[in-house]
Every structure is written in structure tokens, then in C-alpha cells.
Amino acid sequence: MLNLLNDPDFVQKCETSSPLEMVEYLTGGNIRGLEKITLGTLANRKQLPANVVNVLIVYFFSTFANKVYDRNDLARLYDYWASNHVYSFAKAQEMTGEDIVNVLAGLK
């Protein structure tokens, strides 16, 4: 799924989609209550640009799509990216190179 971030059409999708639309796309429309709760944790966070949030969603769901996960993990990653000043699409792409499991383990 992360390889999509190199596809110009997908990059355009990241630029124009809402987080909910991005999750719908990544999960094949299989939005569960857990995804809705998880996205709700981002609702009041305004530190990152929308396209960066969508890359974060791609990063998260490339590992956790259609699996059980801690509903706060996406918010933890959001705060981690904000504290690392991930404000551009290029920086967001770079951050996807980190092992998400190790990052989350370090944040808990």
C-alpha cells in the first residue's frame, strides 16, 4: 500500500480526499466502527496539513487495515508526526520508512 505514494494519481487523491474518503478507499469501503472511532481521535487536531494526514492514514492502514488495533494508535502517530514537524508531503513520505510497530511501541 505504501508504494501507492509514488503513483501520481494516488498522490492527487491524497491532496484532495478527506481522511474518511481515504480510509474508505484503503479498506475497500469496509469501514468499521473502530475506524470511525479512530478517525474521531483526529477530528480536533489541526497541526498537520490534510495531505500529510492522508499519508499518515496510508502509513497506518498499510499495516492495520481490517485488523484489530488500539483505537488511539493513529492519534499517537499523528502527535508523533506533529512533534517531528512533518508538514510536507515529501517529509511524510520519508516518515513512512519507519517501522510502525517500533514507533508505536516507543510511544506507549
mmCIF file of N, CA, C and O in Angstrom:
data_model
loop_
_atom_site.group_PDB
_atom_site.id
_atom_site.type_symbol
_atom_site.label_atom_id
_atom_site.label_comp_id
_atom_site.label_asym_id
_atom_site.label_seq_id
_atom_site.Cartn_x
_atom_site.Cartn_y
_atom_site.Cartn_z
ATOM 1 N N MET A 1 0.822 -1.193 0.000
ATOM 2 C CA MET A 1 0.000 0.000 0.000
ATOM 3 C C MET A 1 0.870 1.264 0.000
ATOM 4 O O MET A 1 0.511 2.251 -0.630
ATOM 5 N N LEU A 2 2.008 1.224 0.699
ATOM 6 C CA LEU A 2 2.879 2.391 0.749
ATOM 7 C C LEU A 2 3.449 2.745 -0.621
ATOM 8 O O LEU A 2 3.746 3.911 -0.883
ATOM 9 N N ASN A 3 3.587 1.739 -1.487
ATOM 10 C CA ASN A 3 4.110 2.021 -2.822
ATOM 11 C C ASN A 3 3.167 2.923 -3.617
ATOM 12 O O ASN A 3 3.583 3.545 -4.593
ATOM 13 N N LEU A 4 1.900 3.011 -3.221
ATOM 14 C CA LEU A 4 0.954 3.910 -3.875
ATOM 15 C C LEU A 4 1.381 5.372 -3.752
ATOM 16 O O LEU A 4 1.005 6.206 -4.571
ATOM 17 N N LEU A 5 2.182 5.689 -2.741
ATOM 18 C CA LEU A 5 2.607 7.061 -2.522
ATOM 19 C C LEU A 5 3.550 7.559 -3.613
ATOM 20 O O LEU A 5 3.888 8.741 -3.652
ATOM 21 N N ASN A 6 3.970 6.662 -4.497
ATOM 22 C CA ASN A 6 4.800 7.044 -5.639
ATOM 23 C C ASN A 6 3.988 7.159 -6.929
ATOM 24 O O ASN A 6 4.535 7.516 -7.966
ATOM 25 N N ASP A 7 2.708 6.856 -6.858
ATOM 26 C CA ASP A 7 1.816 6.916 -8.012
ATOM 27 C C ASP A 7 1.208 8.325 -8.090
ATOM 28 O O ASP A 7 0.529 8.750 -7.157
ATOM 29 N N PRO A 8 1.444 9.047 -9.190
ATOM 30 C CA PRO A 8 0.924 10.423 -9.293
ATOM 31 C C PRO A 8 -0.594 10.533 -9.107
ATOM 32 O O PRO A 8 -1.069 11.507 -8.507
ATOM 33 N N ASP A 9 -1.351 9.564 -9.590
ATOM 34 C CA ASP A 9 -2.806 9.605 -9.410
ATOM 35 C C ASP A 9 -3.181 9.456 -7.941
ATOM 36 O O ASP A 9 -4.097 10.118 -7.440
ATOM 37 N N PHE A 10 -2.462 8.578 -7.244
ATOM 38 C CA PHE A 10 -2.741 8.387 -5.824
ATOM 39 C C PHE A 10 -2.304 9.612 -5.017
ATOM 40 O O PHE A 10 -2.990 10.005 -4.076
ATOM 41 N N VAL A 11 -1.196 10.200 -5.388
ATOM 42 C CA VAL A 11 -0.746 11.425 -4.721
ATOM 43 C C VAL A 11 -1.823 12.502 -4.857
ATOM 44 O O VAL A 11 -2.129 13.209 -3.894
ATOM 45 N N GLN A 12 -2.419 12.591 -6.040
ATOM 46 C CA GLN A 12 -3.509 13.548 -6.253
ATOM 47 C C GLN A 12 -4.680 13.226 -5.332
ATOM 48 O O GLN A 12 -5.312 14.122 -4.781
ATOM 49 N N LYS A 13 -4.966 11.941 -5.143
ATOM 50 C CA LYS A 13 -6.034 11.519 -4.228
ATOM 51 C C LYS A 13 -5.715 11.980 -2.802
ATOM 52 O O LYS A 13 -6.588 12.447 -2.080
ATOM 53 N N CYS A 14 -4.455 11.866 -2.403
ATOM 54 C CA CYS A 14 -4.037 12.323 -1.071
ATOM 55 C C CYS A 14 -4.229 13.830 -0.917
ATOM 56 O O CYS A 14 -4.523 14.317 0.167
ATOM 57 N N GLU A 15 -4.053 14.552 -2.004
ATOM 58 C CA GLU A 15 -4.177 16.007 -1.978
ATOM 59 C C GLU A 15 -5.631 16.467 -1.874
ATOM 60 O O GLU A 15 -5.898 17.545 -1.354
ATOM 61 N N THR A 16 -6.559 15.655 -2.362
ATOM 62 C CA THR A 16 -7.943 16.119 -2.479
ATOM 63 C C THR A 16 -8.951 15.387 -1.600
ATOM 64 O O THR A 16 -10.063 15.881 -1.431
ATOM 65 N N SER A 17 -8.601 14.250 -1.050
ATOM 66 C CA SER A 17 -9.560 13.441 -0.275
ATOM 67 C C SER A 17 -9.606 13.853 1.183
ATOM 68 O O SER A 17 -8.620 14.315 1.750
ATOM 69 N N SER A 18 -10.741 13.615 1.784
ATOM 70 C CA SER A 18 -10.860 13.764 3.238
ATOM 71 C C SER A 18 -10.282 12.504 3.885
ATOM 72 O O SER A 18 -10.153 11.469 3.214
ATOM 73 N N PRO A 19 -9.951 12.564 5.167
ATOM 74 C CA PRO A 19 -9.470 11.347 5.832
ATOM 75 C C PRO A 19 -10.454 10.181 5.731
ATOM 76 O O PRO A 19 -10.049 9.048 5.514
ATOM 77 N N LEU A 20 -11.750 10.463 5.859
ATOM 78 C CA LEU A 20 -12.749 9.399 5.753
ATOM 79 C C LEU A 20 -12.736 8.778 4.357
ATOM 80 O O LEU A 20 -12.786 7.555 4.215
ATOM 81 N N GLU A 21 -12.665 9.608 3.332
ATOM 82 C CA GLU A 21 -12.589 9.084 1.967
ATOM 83 C C GLU A 21 -11.342 8.245 1.763
ATOM 84 O O GLU A 21 -11.381 7.213 1.089
ATOM 85 N N MET A 22 -10.248 8.652 2.372
ATOM 86 C CA MET A 22 -9.001 7.900 2.247
ATOM 87 C C MET A 22 -9.140 6.529 2.913
ATOM 88 O O MET A 22 -8.736 5.517 2.343
ATOM 89 N N VAL A 23 -9.731 6.488 4.095
ATOM 90 C CA VAL A 23 -9.937 5.207 4.782
ATOM 91 C C VAL A 23 -10.885 4.321 3.986
ATOM 92 O O VAL A 23 -10.652 3.121 3.855
ATOM 93 N N GLU A 24 -11.938 4.898 3.448
ATOM 94 C CA GLU A 24 -12.865 4.123 2.607
ATOM 95 C C GLU A 24 -12.119 3.494 1.434
ATOM 96 O O GLU A 24 -12.315 2.323 1.120
ATOM 97 N N TYR A 25 -11.277 4.259 0.802
ATOM 98 C CA TYR A 25 -10.507 3.755 -0.339
ATOM 99 C C TYR A 25 -9.555 2.631 0.097
ATOM 100 O O TYR A 25 -9.496 1.581 -0.546
ATOM 101 N N LEU A 26 -8.840 2.852 1.187
ATOM 102 C CA LEU A 26 -7.821 1.889 1.627
ATOM 103 C C LEU A 26 -8.409 0.587 2.166
ATOM 104 O O LEU A 26 -7.768 -0.452 2.103
ATOM 105 N N THR A 27 -9.619 0.665 2.709
ATOM 106 C CA THR A 27 -10.254 -0.532 3.269
ATOM 107 C C THR A 27 -11.260 -1.147 2.308
ATOM 108 O O THR A 27 -11.996 -2.058 2.683
ATOM 109 N N GLY A 28 -11.309 -0.645 1.097
ATOM 110 C CA GLY A 28 -12.263 -1.164 0.126
ATOM 111 C C GLY A 28 -13.703 -0.899 0.529
ATOM 112 O O GLY A 28 -14.605 -1.674 0.208
ATOM 113 N N GLY A 29 -13.928 0.208 1.241
ATOM 114 C CA GLY A 29 -15.273 0.567 1.672
ATOM 115 C C GLY A 29 -15.726 -0.152 2.928
ATOM 116 O O GLY A 29 -16.852 0.033 3.377
ATOM 117 N N ASN A 30 -14.871 -0.966 3.506
ATOM 118 C CA ASN A 30 -15.202 -1.739 4.709
ATOM 119 C C ASN A 30 -14.864 -0.926 5.959
ATOM 120 O O ASN A 30 -13.942 -1.248 6.687
ATOM 121 N N ILE A 31 -15.638 0.133 6.190
ATOM 122 C CA ILE A 31 -15.394 0.987 7.352
ATOM 123 C C ILE A 31 -16.142 0.416 8.541
ATOM 124 O O ILE A 31 -17.360 0.301 8.521
ATOM 125 N N ARG A 32 -15.373 0.059 9.548
ATOM 126 C CA ARG A 32 -15.967 -0.490 10.772
ATOM 127 C C ARG A 32 -16.105 0.620 11.806
ATOM 128 O O ARG A 32 -15.583 1.708 11.633
ATOM 129 N N GLY A 33 -16.758 0.313 12.874
ATOM 130 C CA GLY A 33 -16.878 1.261 13.981
ATOM 131 C C GLY A 33 -15.525 1.667 14.517
ATOM 132 O O GLY A 33 -15.314 2.826 14.888
ATOM 133 N N LEU A 34 -14.578 0.736 14.535
ATOM 134 C CA LEU A 34 -13.236 1.032 15.029
ATOM 135 C C LEU A 34 -12.580 2.127 14.197
ATOM 136 O O LEU A 34 -11.941 3.026 14.735
ATOM 137 N N GLU A 35 -12.747 2.065 12.875
ATOM 138 C CA GLU A 35 -12.172 3.101 12.020
ATOM 139 C C GLU A 35 -12.820 4.458 12.295
ATOM 140 O O GLU A 35 -12.140 5.483 12.318
ATOM 141 N N LYS A 36 -14.124 4.466 12.500
ATOM 142 C CA LYS A 36 -14.823 5.721 12.779
ATOM 143 C C LYS A 36 -14.343 6.328 14.097
ATOM 144 O O LYS A 36 -14.128 7.532 14.192
ATOM 145 N N ILE A 37 -14.171 5.484 15.100
ATOM 146 C CA ILE A 37 -13.667 5.957 16.388
ATOM 147 C C ILE A 37 -12.250 6.484 16.227
ATOM 148 O O ILE A 37 -11.902 7.550 16.744
ATOM 149 N N THR A 38 -11.434 5.740 15.493
ATOM 150 C CA THR A 38 -10.039 6.129 15.278
ATOM 151 C C THR A 38 -9.951 7.476 14.563
ATOM 152 O O THR A 38 -9.171 8.340 14.954
ATOM 153 N N LEU A 39 -10.749 7.644 13.514
ATOM 154 C CA LEU A 39 -10.746 8.924 12.800
ATOM 155 C C LEU A 39 -11.262 10.054 13.686
ATOM 156 O O LEU A 39 -10.816 11.193 13.577
ATOM 157 N N GLY A 40 -12.173 9.724 14.583
ATOM 158 C CA GLY A 40 -12.689 10.723 15.509
ATOM 159 C C GLY A 40 -11.619 11.289 16.420
ATOM 160 O O GLY A 40 -11.698 12.448 16.840
ATOM 161 N N THR A 41 -10.584 10.492 16.702
ATOM 162 C CA THR A 41 -9.496 10.984 17.549
ATOM 163 C C THR A 41 -8.682 12.063 16.848
ATOM 164 O O THR A 41 -7.952 12.804 17.501
ATOM 165 N N LEU A 42 -8.808 12.165 15.525
ATOM 166 C CA LEU A 42 -8.074 13.186 14.776
ATOM 167 C C LEU A 42 -8.898 14.448 14.529
ATOM 168 O O LEU A 42 -8.359 15.456 14.081
ATOM 169 N N ALA A 43 -10.185 14.386 14.814
ATOM 170 C CA ALA A 43 -11.111 15.451 14.425
ATOM 171 C C ALA A 43 -10.677 16.834 14.917
ATOM 172 O O ALA A 43 -10.804 17.817 14.188
ATOM 173 N N ASN A 44 -10.183 16.954 16.113
ATOM 174 C CA ASN A 44 -9.836 18.258 16.673
ATOM 175 C C ASN A 44 -8.371 18.613 16.520
ATOM 176 O O ASN A 44 -7.961 19.694 16.932
ATOM 177 N N ARG A 45 -7.607 17.724 15.945
ATOM 178 C CA ARG A 45 -6.181 18.003 15.744
ATOM 179 C C ARG A 45 -6.017 18.764 14.432
ATOM 180 O O ARG A 45 -6.439 18.313 13.402
ATOM 181 N N LYS A 46 -5.371 19.890 14.501
ATOM 182 C CA LYS A 46 -5.240 20.754 13.322
ATOM 183 C C LYS A 46 -3.782 21.112 13.025
ATOM 184 O O LYS A 46 -3.514 22.067 12.319
ATOM 185 N N GLN A 47 -2.828 20.332 13.556
ATOM 186 C CA GLN A 47 -1.424 20.696 13.382
ATOM 187 C C GLN A 47 -0.864 20.315 12.019
ATOM 188 O O GLN A 47 0.011 20.982 11.499
ATOM 189 N N LEU A 48 -1.358 19.230 11.431
ATOM 190 C CA LEU A 48 -0.803 18.732 10.173
ATOM 191 C C LEU A 48 -1.708 19.080 8.992
ATOM 192 O O LEU A 48 -2.927 19.043 9.119
ATOM 193 N N PRO A 49 -1.098 19.378 7.836
ATOM 194 C CA PRO A 49 -1.904 19.616 6.633
ATOM 195 C C PRO A 49 -2.679 18.361 6.223
ATOM 196 O O PRO A 49 -2.260 17.234 6.523
ATOM 197 N N ALA A 50 -3.769 18.553 5.518
ATOM 198 C CA ALA A 50 -4.644 17.440 5.130
ATOM 199 C C ALA A 50 -3.914 16.382 4.314
ATOM 200 O O ALA A 50 -4.115 15.181 4.530
ATOM 201 N N ASN A 51 -3.053 16.788 3.387
ATOM 202 C CA ASN A 51 -2.357 15.786 2.576
ATOM 203 C C ASN A 51 -1.393 14.956 3.418
ATOM 204 O O ASN A 51 -1.214 13.765 3.178
ATOM 205 N N VAL A 52 -0.813 15.543 4.446
ATOM 206 C CA VAL A 52 0.070 14.802 5.358
ATOM 207 C C VAL A 52 -0.748 13.826 6.197
ATOM 208 O O VAL A 52 -0.332 12.685 6.418
ATOM 209 N N VAL A 53 -1.921 14.256 6.640
ATOM 210 C CA VAL A 53 -2.817 13.355 7.389
ATOM 211 C C VAL A 53 -3.179 12.151 6.524
ATOM 212 O O VAL A 53 -3.183 11.015 7.006
ATOM 213 N N ASN A 54 -3.425 12.380 5.250
ATOM 214 C CA ASN A 54 -3.768 11.263 4.373
ATOM 215 C C ASN A 54 -2.588 10.307 4.186
ATOM 216 O O ASN A 54 -2.788 9.097 4.141
ATOM 217 N N VAL A 55 -1.376 10.822 4.120
ATOM 218 C CA VAL A 55 -0.200 9.943 4.065
ATOM 219 C C VAL A 55 -0.093 9.161 5.377
ATOM 220 O O VAL A 55 0.193 7.961 5.372
ATOM 221 N N LEU A 56 -0.347 9.817 6.482
ATOM 222 C CA LEU A 56 -0.348 9.140 7.780
ATOM 223 C C LEU A 56 -1.366 8.009 7.799
ATOM 224 O O LEU A 56 -1.088 6.909 8.286
ATOM 225 N N ILE A 57 -2.523 8.249 7.233
ATOM 226 C CA ILE A 57 -3.572 7.223 7.164
ATOM 227 C C ILE A 57 -3.112 6.057 6.292
ATOM 228 O O ILE A 57 -3.314 4.890 6.650
ATOM 229 N N VAL A 58 -2.481 6.356 5.169
ATOM 230 C CA VAL A 58 -1.948 5.295 4.312
ATOM 231 C C VAL A 58 -0.912 4.483 5.086
ATOM 232 O O VAL A 58 -0.926 3.250 5.073
ATOM 233 N N TYR A 59 -0.024 5.168 5.772
ATOM 234 C CA TYR A 59 1.015 4.534 6.591
ATOM 235 C C TYR A 59 0.383 3.622 7.640
ATOM 236 O O TYR A 59 0.769 2.461 7.796
ATOM 237 N N PHE A 60 -0.610 4.124 8.335
ATOM 238 C CA PHE A 60 -1.261 3.355 9.396
ATOM 239 C C PHE A 60 -2.023 2.153 8.845
ATOM 240 O O PHE A 60 -1.843 1.027 9.306
ATOM 241 N N PHE A 61 -2.856 2.397 7.840
ATOM 242 C CA PHE A 61 -3.699 1.319 7.334
ATOM 243 C C PHE A 61 -2.953 0.333 6.445
ATOM 244 O O PHE A 61 -3.459 -0.756 6.188
ATOM 245 N N SER A 62 -1.745 0.673 6.023
ATOM 246 C CA SER A 62 -0.956 -0.316 5.280
ATOM 247 C C SER A 62 -0.599 -1.484 6.192
ATOM 248 O O SER A 62 -0.391 -2.602 5.728
ATOM 249 N N THR A 63 -0.582 -1.238 7.496
ATOM 250 C CA THR A 63 -0.309 -2.289 8.471
ATOM 251 C C THR A 63 -1.579 -2.790 9.145
ATOM 252 O O THR A 63 -1.739 -3.984 9.378
ATOM 253 N N PHE A 64 -2.509 -1.889 9.433
ATOM 254 C CA PHE A 64 -3.634 -2.246 10.294
ATOM 255 C C PHE A 64 -4.998 -2.342 9.608
ATOM 256 O O PHE A 64 -5.996 -2.565 10.296
ATOM 257 N N ALA A 65 -5.074 -2.197 8.306
ATOM 258 C CA ALA A 65 -6.376 -2.284 7.628
ATOM 259 C C ALA A 65 -7.018 -3.643 7.876
ATOM 260 O O ALA A 65 -6.370 -4.681 7.754
ATOM 261 N N ASN A 66 -8.276 -3.611 8.275
ATOM 262 C CA ASN A 66 -9.075 -4.824 8.522
ATOM 263 C C ASN A 66 -8.483 -5.730 9.606
ATOM 264 O O ASN A 66 -8.693 -6.933 9.587
ATOM 265 N N LYS A 67 -7.764 -5.131 10.545
ATOM 266 C CA LYS A 67 -7.229 -5.852 11.709
ATOM 267 C C LYS A 67 -7.690 -5.132 12.965
ATOM 268 O O LYS A 67 -8.131 -3.987 12.913
ATOM 269 N N VAL A 68 -7.541 -5.780 14.076
ATOM 270 C CA VAL A 68 -7.844 -5.149 15.354
ATOM 271 C C VAL A 68 -6.594 -4.395 15.808
ATOM 272 O O VAL A 68 -5.489 -4.899 15.708
ATOM 273 N N TYR A 69 -6.798 -3.165 16.258
ATOM 274 C CA TYR A 69 -5.691 -2.334 16.715
ATOM 275 C C TYR A 69 -6.196 -1.419 17.826
ATOM 276 O O TYR A 69 -7.396 -1.279 18.033
ATOM 277 N N ASP A 70 -5.277 -0.792 18.532
ATOM 278 C CA ASP A 70 -5.623 0.161 19.585
ATOM 279 C C ASP A 70 -6.181 1.419 18.919
ATOM 280 O O ASP A 70 -5.519 2.023 18.073
ATOM 281 N N ARG A 71 -7.370 1.818 19.299
ATOM 282 C CA ARG A 71 -8.030 2.947 18.644
ATOM 283 C C ARG A 71 -7.282 4.266 18.828
ATOM 284 O O ARG A 71 -7.549 5.234 18.130
ATOM 285 N N ASN A 72 -6.351 4.332 19.757
ATOM 286 C CA ASN A 72 -5.583 5.551 19.994
ATOM 287 C C ASN A 72 -4.260 5.590 19.231
ATOM 288 O O ASN A 72 -3.558 6.596 19.262
ATOM 289 N N ASP A 73 -3.913 4.498 18.557
ATOM 290 C CA ASP A 73 -2.612 4.442 17.878
ATOM 291 C C ASP A 73 -2.475 5.468 16.764
ATOM 292 O O ASP A 73 -1.410 6.069 16.603
ATOM 293 N N LEU A 74 -3.514 5.705 15.995
ATOM 294 C CA LEU A 74 -3.422 6.691 14.925
ATOM 295 C C LEU A 74 -3.201 8.090 15.511
ATOM 296 O O LEU A 74 -2.395 8.864 14.997
ATOM 297 N N ALA A 75 -3.872 8.397 16.596
ATOM 298 C CA ALA A 75 -3.683 9.693 17.263
ATOM 299 C C ALA A 75 -2.255 9.808 17.808
ATOM 300 O O ALA A 75 -1.645 10.883 17.730
ATOM 301 N N ARG A 76 -1.731 8.723 18.348
ATOM 302 C CA ARG A 76 -0.349 8.737 18.834
ATOM 303 C C ARG A 76 0.620 9.044 17.683
ATOM 304 O O ARG A 76 1.560 9.823 17.838
ATOM 305 N N LEU A 77 0.386 8.385 16.549
ATOM 306 C CA LEU A 77 1.238 8.628 15.387
ATOM 307 C C LEU A 77 1.083 10.063 14.886
ATOM 308 O O LEU A 77 2.073 10.700 14.518
ATOM 309 N N TYR A 78 -0.130 10.579 14.896
ATOM 310 C CA TYR A 78 -0.373 11.966 14.495
ATOM 311 C C TYR A 78 0.460 12.908 15.367
ATOM 312 O O TYR A 78 1.169 13.780 14.863
ATOM 313 N N ASP A 79 0.372 12.733 16.670
ATOM 314 C CA ASP A 79 1.118 13.595 17.588
ATOM 315 C C ASP A 79 2.627 13.438 17.394
ATOM 316 O O ASP A 79 3.377 14.416 17.475
ATOM 317 N N TYR A 80 3.070 12.227 17.117
ATOM 318 C CA TYR A 80 4.486 11.959 16.854
ATOM 319 C C TYR A 80 4.940 12.711 15.603
ATOM 320 O O TYR A 80 5.987 13.347 15.595
ATOM 321 N N TRP A 81 4.141 12.637 14.547
ATOM 322 C CA TRP A 81 4.491 13.349 13.318
ATOM 323 C C TRP A 81 4.470 14.857 13.543
ATOM 324 O O TRP A 81 5.335 15.571 13.058
ATOM 325 N N ALA A 82 3.501 15.344 14.293
ATOM 326 C CA ALA A 82 3.436 16.783 14.582
ATOM 327 C C ALA A 82 4.662 17.224 15.372
ATOM 328 O O ALA A 82 5.245 18.275 15.081
ATOM 329 N N SER A 83 5.084 16.425 16.336
ATOM 330 C CA SER A 83 6.270 16.784 17.134
ATOM 331 C C SER A 83 7.553 16.710 16.315
ATOM 332 O O SER A 83 8.549 17.336 16.664
ATOM 333 N N ASN A 84 7.519 15.963 15.206
ATOM 334 C CA ASN A 84 8.668 15.874 14.303
ATOM 335 C C ASN A 84 8.526 16.830 13.111
ATOM 336 O O ASN A 84 9.279 16.718 12.136
ATOM 337 N N HIS A 85 7.575 17.739 13.182
ATOM 338 C CA HIS A 85 7.384 18.792 12.182
ATOM 339 C C HIS A 85 7.208 18.242 10.771
ATOM 340 O O HIS A 85 7.846 18.701 9.825
ATOM 341 N N VAL A 86 6.319 17.275 10.634
ATOM 342 C CA VAL A 86 6.025 16.677 9.335
ATOM 343 C C VAL A 86 4.919 17.517 8.690
ATOM 344 O O VAL A 86 3.744 17.255 8.872
ATOM 345 N N TYR A 87 5.341 18.534 7.950
ATOM 346 C CA TYR A 87 4.382 19.468 7.367
ATOM 347 C C TYR A 87 4.338 19.415 5.846
ATOM 348 O O TYR A 87 3.570 20.152 5.245
ATOM 349 N N SER A 88 5.149 18.566 5.234
ATOM 350 C CA SER A 88 5.142 18.469 3.774
ATOM 351 C C SER A 88 4.891 17.025 3.344
ATOM 352 O O SER A 88 5.159 16.086 4.093
ATOM 353 N N PHE A 89 4.410 16.891 2.128
ATOM 354 C CA PHE A 89 4.163 15.561 1.575
ATOM 355 C C PHE A 89 5.462 14.763 1.509
ATOM 356 O O PHE A 89 5.493 13.591 1.856
ATOM 357 N N ALA A 90 6.552 15.415 1.101
ATOM 358 C CA ALA A 90 7.857 14.731 0.994
ATOM 359 C C ALA A 90 8.330 14.222 2.354
ATOM 360 O O ALA A 90 8.824 13.093 2.465
ATOM 361 N N LYS A 91 8.188 15.040 3.387
ATOM 362 C CA LYS A 91 8.593 14.623 4.736
ATOM 363 C C LYS A 91 7.699 13.477 5.214
ATOM 364 O O LYS A 91 8.175 12.535 5.855
ATOM 365 N N ALA A 92 6.421 13.530 4.875
ATOM 366 C CA ALA A 92 5.501 12.458 5.257
ATOM 367 C C ALA A 92 5.912 11.151 4.585
ATOM 368 O O ALA A 92 5.927 10.099 5.226
ATOM 369 N N GLN A 93 6.257 11.223 3.297
ATOM 370 C CA GLN A 93 6.731 10.028 2.596
ATOM 371 C C GLN A 93 7.969 9.462 3.277
ATOM 372 O O GLN A 93 8.098 8.252 3.442
ATOM 373 N N GLU A 94 8.853 10.330 3.690
ATOM 374 C CA GLU A 94 10.073 9.905 4.386
ATOM 375 C C GLU A 94 9.734 9.192 5.696
ATOM 376 O O GLU A 94 10.331 8.168 6.033
ATOM 377 N N MET A 95 8.775 9.719 6.429
ATOM 378 C CA MET A 95 8.393 9.140 7.720
ATOM 379 C C MET A 95 7.784 7.741 7.564
ATOM 380 O O MET A 95 7.847 6.939 8.492
ATOM 381 N N THR A 96 7.214 7.441 6.410
ATOM 382 C CA THR A 96 6.629 6.116 6.209
ATOM 383 C C THR A 96 7.695 5.028 6.142
ATOM 384 O O THR A 96 7.364 3.853 6.184
ATOM 385 N N GLY A 97 8.952 5.416 6.065
ATOM 386 C CA GLY A 97 10.039 4.451 6.064
ATOM 387 C C GLY A 97 10.330 3.870 7.441
ATOM 388 O O GLY A 97 11.028 2.861 7.563
ATOM 389 N N GLU A 98 9.797 4.500 8.482
ATOM 390 C CA GLU A 98 9.997 3.997 9.840
ATOM 391 C C GLU A 98 9.101 2.785 10.084
ATOM 392 O O GLU A 98 7.972 2.738 9.602
ATOM 393 N N ASP A 99 9.589 1.845 10.852
ATOM 394 C CA ASP A 99 8.809 0.655 11.207
ATOM 395 C C ASP A 99 7.700 1.075 12.170
ATOM 396 O O ASP A 99 7.973 1.474 13.307
ATOM 397 N N ILE A 100 6.473 0.992 11.727
ATOM 398 C CA ILE A 100 5.336 1.481 12.502
ATOM 399 C C ILE A 100 5.187 0.751 13.845
ATOM 400 O O ILE A 100 4.835 1.359 14.847
ATOM 401 N N VAL A 101 5.480 -0.521 13.860
ATOM 402 C CA VAL A 101 5.359 -1.286 15.106
ATOM 403 C C VAL A 101 6.355 -0.773 16.137
ATOM 404 O O VAL A 101 6.006 -0.583 17.314
ATOM 405 N N ASN A 102 7.582 -0.513 15.707
ATOM 406 C CA ASN A 102 8.605 0.018 16.634
ATOM 407 C C ASN A 102 8.260 1.419 17.091
ATOM 408 O O ASN A 102 8.458 1.761 18.257
ATOM 409 N N VAL A 103 7.748 2.238 16.186
ATOM 410 C CA VAL A 103 7.369 3.594 16.540
ATOM 411 C C VAL A 103 6.275 3.564 17.601
ATOM 412 O O VAL A 103 6.374 4.229 18.636
ATOM 413 N N LEU A 104 5.230 2.789 17.357
ATOM 414 C CA LEU A 104 4.131 2.712 18.326
ATOM 415 C C LEU A 104 4.583 2.126 19.659
ATOM 416 O O LEU A 104 4.131 2.573 20.709
ATOM 417 N N ALA A 105 5.465 1.154 19.628
ATOM 418 C CA ALA A 105 5.984 0.583 20.879
ATOM 419 C C ALA A 105 6.707 1.649 21.696
ATOM 420 O O ALA A 105 6.603 1.678 22.920
ATOM 421 N N GLY A 106 7.418 2.525 21.016
ATOM 422 C CA GLY A 106 8.123 3.594 21.696
ATOM 423 C C GLY A 106 7.209 4.699 22.214
ATOM 424 O O GLY A 106 7.587 5.452 23.099
ATOM 425 N N LEU A 107 6.026 4.799 21.684
ATOM 426 C CA LEU A 107 5.083 5.847 22.080
ATOM 427 C C LEU A 107 4.168 5.433 23.224
ATOM 428 O O LEU A 107 3.487 6.265 23.799
ATOM 429 N N LYS A 108 4.121 4.158 23.523
ATOM 430 C CA LYS A 108 3.202 3.680 24.575
ATOM 431 C C LYS A 108 3.872 3.655 25.930
ATOM 432 O O LYS A 108 4.990 3.591 26.128
#
